[in-house]
């Protein structure tokens, strides 16, 4: 059997798996991201996970390794162009070249949100569809456009910053990117928490607590969730008018927060979409936590010649 | 020489031309759109223009005919799915099949705004670029995303309705599409006229007159133009964050209205774009009135076998 290695590199955890051409994860390992130790420690953790998985499956042909990593990854040089403070020193890392050299197999690199989107579009809820818009709503708002199974990552690999578009509900609010009035500062998880505090709500532990309070009858909690979901839904409706997708897949932490949020997002998106497009399907993700591993792995062409796994790929 | 026929079918005029594979229009004819006479008269006008052009170029091989037409054109059935009141009865017209039967050559169909965008992206300002976002701002706000020379028209052929996305500056205003708060109702040409009147301006003849008054020192005229250009620029900046294009091409009647409008659109788009993307090139169209003819013609693959033009294609 030919499989590919898929790696999901986030700020707190690195997960890796062996993935079949059909998108099934057969074996999986993970380790904490040694963020504070810097890029070299992160690279070594990826290699260790890959080596361990490879050793666990003797006789299996591994066609290559796809990595979905936090940060903006240049699609040509496979170098990290930009990273947030959660990964100090990560920008500038020659991710693709370094892992390729150490593992001795073809390596493809992509942003982790993009990997998630590819996984869902190709092997998850979007399987078989042509034009798939994936929106992830959680700590931030991002996503990707996948057309005929191919990620449209743009010139710098930075496409899909759907949280950084004008939103009426965010008018005047400062955005994390330096801009003003962006969707993300009213519709993300932290934005819901901030809005609740700004409007005089009693300190909750986290965004999850605001959802619990809304369910328990807290009108302010219900309202800030409603405004956030409305802003996101309207923006998704605008994206439907712009892209005319076959399918919109909505994932991320907020999408798992229950029907209150989901129903508002979906109804507002439909209200915003033009007549011909108002029936556009809007569905939740289906692959769960494995989507980025599956998406990253799918970047490797398993039809290409590959050497059998001799379990001797350790550097 | 092998050429293709390109047709630009608008609400008031039908223009047709012979176009080289390099995107040069060698001969051109036009006629008024017989909108009031209905679809059959429109189809016959296209055939008459095509026949006339064909007869004018004996010995030239015509590989096929590309048509950019007003309305939403289904990409598979080549039937008009939706049309505005400017073309009564146009919806439902089997445009591709009817013209193909009457001309006896391969016919490709696309929306006229899409044809314009393809022309600019492939043979105009976007020549040689990979990911090109084209925005047309005039009576409406529309455009298209062209990736590697291929229009991304979406499921129904309706992609590119960039005027129908939420815009803060349009909050509360009713849109022509039935929605509320869309970019088009604050940033289009008619929207500028409406805003000027709503704010108490003395009846101007048309939007052009408002630009003239702004240049002559009318503060209200300058302000409504500024708000319109700001809204469009911010929305383009959001699209840059979403798409990460190599290039944004801005055309349409408003793009030709002078530096007051253009400079605001460009600076607001840059202010909205995230750091890595703020340098994205934003340029005007370069093909002028021929862009839709060139774009429609480019849909025909001139490398495919074609019969020589015997000037006998009249039905």
XYZ file of C-alpha atoms in Angstrom, chain A residues 5-227:
223
model
C 2.601 11.350 5.740
C 0.410 14.246 6.803
C 1.577 16.710 9.457
C -0.562 19.301 11.278
C 1.732 21.807 12.983
C -0.048 24.156 15.352
C 1.039 26.478 18.130
C 0.492 23.894 20.878
C 0.573 20.464 19.207
C 2.140 18.697 16.236
C 0.076 15.780 14.938
C 1.222 13.426 12.189
C -0.450 10.511 10.483
C -0.161 8.000 7.669
C -2.938 8.718 5.179
C -4.293 6.529 2.374
C -4.958 8.034 -1.082
C -8.634 7.929 -0.105
C -8.004 10.238 2.847
C -8.128 7.703 5.683
C -5.674 8.152 8.562
C -4.326 4.667 9.382
C -1.797 5.532 12.106
C -1.308 8.718 14.082
C 1.156 10.207 16.597
C 1.408 13.616 18.212
C 3.714 15.662 20.429
C 3.594 19.094 22.058
C 4.993 21.881 19.867
C 8.314 22.975 21.414
C 7.452 26.558 20.519
C 9.694 28.201 23.111
C 12.716 26.164 22.002
C 12.581 27.613 18.489
C 12.393 26.376 14.895
C 15.145 23.747 15.087
C 13.339 21.917 17.900
C 10.093 22.085 15.924
C 11.744 20.641 12.818
C 13.254 17.832 14.886
C 9.870 17.023 16.421
C 8.362 16.685 12.955
C 11.225 14.375 11.925
C 10.860 12.299 15.107
C 7.112 11.859 14.570
C 7.630 10.971 10.907
C 10.379 8.498 11.716
C 8.311 6.866 14.424
C 5.313 6.481 12.102
C 7.492 5.184 9.297
C 9.100 2.612 11.575
C 5.668 1.474 12.731
C 4.605 0.513 9.219
C 7.352 -1.562 7.578
C 6.712 -2.533 3.971
C 4.354 0.394 3.424
C 5.409 2.751 0.611
C 5.480 6.369 1.753
C 5.159 8.666 -1.248
C 6.057 11.860 0.589
C 5.149 14.211 3.397
C 2.640 17.055 3.355
C 2.856 19.645 6.130
C 0.168 22.078 7.174
C 1.911 24.629 9.381
C 0.980 27.733 11.325
C 2.121 30.880 9.521
C 2.073 32.113 5.941
C 4.043 29.644 3.823
C 5.414 30.853 0.497
C 4.107 28.401 -2.105
C 7.267 28.487 -4.234
C 10.161 28.622 -1.731
C 8.258 26.618 0.961
C 9.683 29.053 3.513
C 7.672 30.511 6.401
C 7.005 34.123 5.373
C 5.139 35.290 8.432
C 4.337 33.846 11.844
C 2.560 35.118 14.939
C 4.166 35.487 18.368
C 2.949 31.995 19.308
C 5.932 30.576 17.368
C 8.966 32.799 18.129
C 11.554 32.789 15.335
C 9.380 30.648 13.062
C 9.317 33.245 10.221
C 12.202 32.594 7.863
C 12.320 28.831 8.512
C 13.040 26.876 5.312
C 10.361 24.366 6.264
C 10.019 22.466 2.982
C 13.716 22.179 2.151
C 14.770 21.244 5.689
C 12.198 18.472 6.178
C 12.809 17.150 2.667
C 16.541 16.897 3.389
C 16.064 15.225 6.748
C 13.349 12.755 5.727
C 14.673 12.015 2.259
C 11.255 12.136 0.627
C 9.233 14.746 -1.310
C 7.729 17.381 0.980
C 4.831 19.757 0.281
C 4.036 22.659 2.588
C 0.938 24.741 3.161
C -0.644 26.902 5.857
C -2.504 24.863 8.518
C -5.871 26.519 7.878
C -5.360 25.761 4.181
C -4.508 22.138 5.010
C -7.742 21.871 7.013
C -9.691 23.336 4.082
C -8.124 21.010 1.516
C -8.882 18.012 3.727
C -12.539 18.975 4.070
C -12.916 20.004 0.429
C -11.264 16.925 -1.080
C -11.980 14.105 1.380
C -14.565 15.553 3.786
C -17.842 17.402 3.356
C -16.766 18.719 -0.058
C -15.844 15.411 -1.656
C -16.838 15.409 -5.333
C -17.725 19.117 -5.467
C -15.988 21.571 -7.823
C -15.972 24.979 -6.126
C -15.750 24.692 -2.351
C -15.495 27.623 0.059
C -14.257 26.623 3.513
C -14.649 28.990 6.472
C -13.060 28.257 9.849
C -14.411 30.340 12.736
C -12.685 30.072 16.092
C -9.814 32.043 17.609
C -9.607 33.752 14.230
C -11.716 33.705 11.072
C -10.012 32.173 8.040
C -10.521 29.659 5.310
C -9.766 28.789 1.732
C -11.208 28.466 -1.705
C -10.625 25.021 -3.223
C -11.480 24.597 -6.899
C -11.411 21.155 -8.517
C -9.472 19.897 -5.501
C -6.788 22.557 -5.831
C -6.183 25.138 -3.104
C -6.204 28.705 -4.431
C -3.527 30.059 -2.112
C -2.707 33.253 -3.998
C 0.555 34.967 -4.767
C 2.094 34.761 -1.266
C 0.181 31.725 -0.036
C -1.839 34.166 2.082
C -5.322 33.807 0.582
C -8.272 33.008 2.829
C -8.032 35.790 5.400
C -11.826 36.033 5.364
C -11.802 37.605 8.816
C -10.104 40.687 7.420
C -12.911 42.111 5.331
C -15.194 45.039 6.227
C -18.148 44.113 8.466
C -20.850 46.614 9.365
C -21.223 45.089 12.836
C -17.503 45.746 13.511
C -17.539 49.413 12.472
C -14.893 51.362 14.377
C -13.362 48.389 16.229
C -9.592 47.909 15.964
C -8.482 44.630 14.380
C -5.515 42.462 15.376
C -4.083 43.046 11.876
C -3.853 46.807 12.385
C -6.975 47.515 10.338
C -10.371 48.727 11.553
C -13.868 47.321 11.354
C -12.924 43.828 10.226
C -15.173 40.803 10.610
C -12.740 39.028 12.922
C -13.057 41.626 15.712
C -16.787 41.034 16.035
C -17.221 37.386 14.979
C -14.286 35.366 16.366
C -14.372 33.547 19.700
C -12.224 36.152 21.504
C -14.335 38.908 19.874
C -17.498 37.456 21.429
C -15.777 37.525 24.827
C -14.595 41.113 24.298
C -18.047 42.278 23.195
C -19.631 40.704 26.263
C -17.188 42.525 28.568
C -17.462 45.792 26.598
C -21.228 45.702 27.015
C -20.961 45.295 30.794
C -21.217 41.536 31.178
C -19.778 39.966 34.335
C -16.342 38.404 33.741
C -16.836 34.946 32.227
C -14.024 32.389 32.138
C -14.013 32.060 28.370
C -16.143 32.233 25.231
C -17.578 28.803 26.006
C -19.014 30.195 29.238
C -20.828 32.920 27.275
C -22.560 30.258 25.193
C -23.539 28.469 28.413
C -24.901 31.700 29.887
C -26.900 32.374 26.719
C -28.481 28.940 26.992
C -29.255 29.695 30.653
C -31.153 32.856 29.708
C -28.501 35.617 29.826
C -29.882 38.108 27.276
C -26.586 39.960 26.817
C -24.745 36.698 26.134
C -27.375 35.736 23.564
C -27.127 39.152 21.950
C -23.345 39.254 21.490
C -23.428 35.732 20.070
C -26.231 36.834 17.762
C -24.314 39.861 16.526
